[in-house]
Coordinates of N, CA and C in Angstrom, one line a residue:
X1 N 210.5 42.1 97.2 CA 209.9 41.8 98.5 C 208.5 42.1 98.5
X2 N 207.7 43.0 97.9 CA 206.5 43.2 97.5 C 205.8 41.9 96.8
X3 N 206.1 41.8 95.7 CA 205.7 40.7 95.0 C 205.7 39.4 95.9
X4 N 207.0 39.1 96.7 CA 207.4 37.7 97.4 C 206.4 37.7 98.4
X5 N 206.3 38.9 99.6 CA 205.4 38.9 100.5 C 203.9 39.2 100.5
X6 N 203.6 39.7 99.4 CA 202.0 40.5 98.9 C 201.9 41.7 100.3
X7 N 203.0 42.4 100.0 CA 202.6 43.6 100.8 C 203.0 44.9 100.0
X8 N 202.2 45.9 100.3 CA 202.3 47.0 99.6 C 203.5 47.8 99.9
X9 N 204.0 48.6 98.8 CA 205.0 49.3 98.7 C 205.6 50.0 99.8
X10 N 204.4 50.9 100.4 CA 204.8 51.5 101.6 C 204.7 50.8 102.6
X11 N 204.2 49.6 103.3 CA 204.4 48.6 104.3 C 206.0 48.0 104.4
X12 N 206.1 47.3 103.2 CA 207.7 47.2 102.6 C 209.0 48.0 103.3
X13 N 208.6 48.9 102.6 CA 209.8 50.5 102.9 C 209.7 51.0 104.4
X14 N 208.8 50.5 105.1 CA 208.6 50.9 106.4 C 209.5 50.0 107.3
X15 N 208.8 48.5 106.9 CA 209.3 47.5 107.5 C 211.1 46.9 107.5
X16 N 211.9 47.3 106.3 CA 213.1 47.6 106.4 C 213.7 49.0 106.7
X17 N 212.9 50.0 106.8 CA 214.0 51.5 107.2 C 214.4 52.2 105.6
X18 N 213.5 51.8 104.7 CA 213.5 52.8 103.9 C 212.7 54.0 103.3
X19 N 212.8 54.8 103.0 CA 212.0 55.9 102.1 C 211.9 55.5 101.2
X20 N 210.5 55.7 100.7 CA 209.8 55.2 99.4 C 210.3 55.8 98.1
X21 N 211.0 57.3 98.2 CA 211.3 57.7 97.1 C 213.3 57.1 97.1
X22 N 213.5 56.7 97.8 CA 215.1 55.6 97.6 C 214.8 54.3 97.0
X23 N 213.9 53.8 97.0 CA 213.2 52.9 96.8 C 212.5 52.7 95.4
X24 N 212.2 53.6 95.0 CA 211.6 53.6 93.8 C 213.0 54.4 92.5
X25 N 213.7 55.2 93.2 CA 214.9 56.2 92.7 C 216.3 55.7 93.2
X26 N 217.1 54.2 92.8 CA 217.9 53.3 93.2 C 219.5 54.7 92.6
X27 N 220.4 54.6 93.2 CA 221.5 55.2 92.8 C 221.8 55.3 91.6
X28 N 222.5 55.9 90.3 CA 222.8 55.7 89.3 C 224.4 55.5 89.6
X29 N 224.4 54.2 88.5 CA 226.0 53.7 89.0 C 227.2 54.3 87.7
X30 N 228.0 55.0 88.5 CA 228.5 55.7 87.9 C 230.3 55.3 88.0
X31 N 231.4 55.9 87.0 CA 232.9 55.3 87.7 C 233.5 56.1 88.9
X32 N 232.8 56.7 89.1 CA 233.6 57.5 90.3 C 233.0 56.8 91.1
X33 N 231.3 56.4 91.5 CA 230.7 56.0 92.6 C 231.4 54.7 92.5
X34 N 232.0 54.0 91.7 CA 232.4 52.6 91.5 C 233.6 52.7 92.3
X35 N 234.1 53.0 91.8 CA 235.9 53.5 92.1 C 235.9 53.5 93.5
X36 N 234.8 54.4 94.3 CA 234.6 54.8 96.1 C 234.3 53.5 96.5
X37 N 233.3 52.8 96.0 CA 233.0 51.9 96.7 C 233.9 50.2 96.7
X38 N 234.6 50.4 95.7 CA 235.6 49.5 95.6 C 236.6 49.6 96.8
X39 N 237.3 51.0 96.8 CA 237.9 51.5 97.7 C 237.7 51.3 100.0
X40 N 236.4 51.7 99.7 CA 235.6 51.2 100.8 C 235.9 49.8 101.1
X41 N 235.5 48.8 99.8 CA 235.7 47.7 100.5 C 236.8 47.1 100.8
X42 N 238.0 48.0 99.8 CA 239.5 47.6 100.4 C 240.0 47.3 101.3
X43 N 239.8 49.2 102.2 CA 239.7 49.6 103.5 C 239.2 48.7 104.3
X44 N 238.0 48.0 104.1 CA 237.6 47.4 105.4 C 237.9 45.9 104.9
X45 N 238.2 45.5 104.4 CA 238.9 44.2 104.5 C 240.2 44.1 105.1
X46 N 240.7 45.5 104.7 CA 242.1 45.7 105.7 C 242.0 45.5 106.9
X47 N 241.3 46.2 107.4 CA 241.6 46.7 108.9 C 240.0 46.0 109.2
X48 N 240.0 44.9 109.2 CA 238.7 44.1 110.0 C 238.8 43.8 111.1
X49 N 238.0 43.8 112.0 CA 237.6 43.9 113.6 C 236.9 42.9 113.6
X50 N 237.5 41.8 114.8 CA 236.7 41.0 115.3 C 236.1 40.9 116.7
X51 N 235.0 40.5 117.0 CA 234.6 40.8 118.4 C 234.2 41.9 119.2

């Protein structure tokens, strides 16, 4: 988004709702964090709400 838009880093991070150091310091993907987030999306595929 920086590059695409020619806006600085912290304009960026402001402009969607993030902190600069999330941003620069992305999650490390790991099998347990894998495992949770698979699971998450189980769950909400299950039980999806419309309206």
């Amino acid at each position: 988004m920086v590059q695409q838009c020619d806006l600085s880093e912290r304009r960026a991070c402001r402009l969607v709702g993030l902190s600069r150091d999330s941003y620069r310091h992305p999650p490390e993907a790991n099998a347990m964090r894998q495992e949770l987030s698979s699971k998450i999306v189980e769950i909400a595929h299950a039980r999806r709400r419309f309206g």
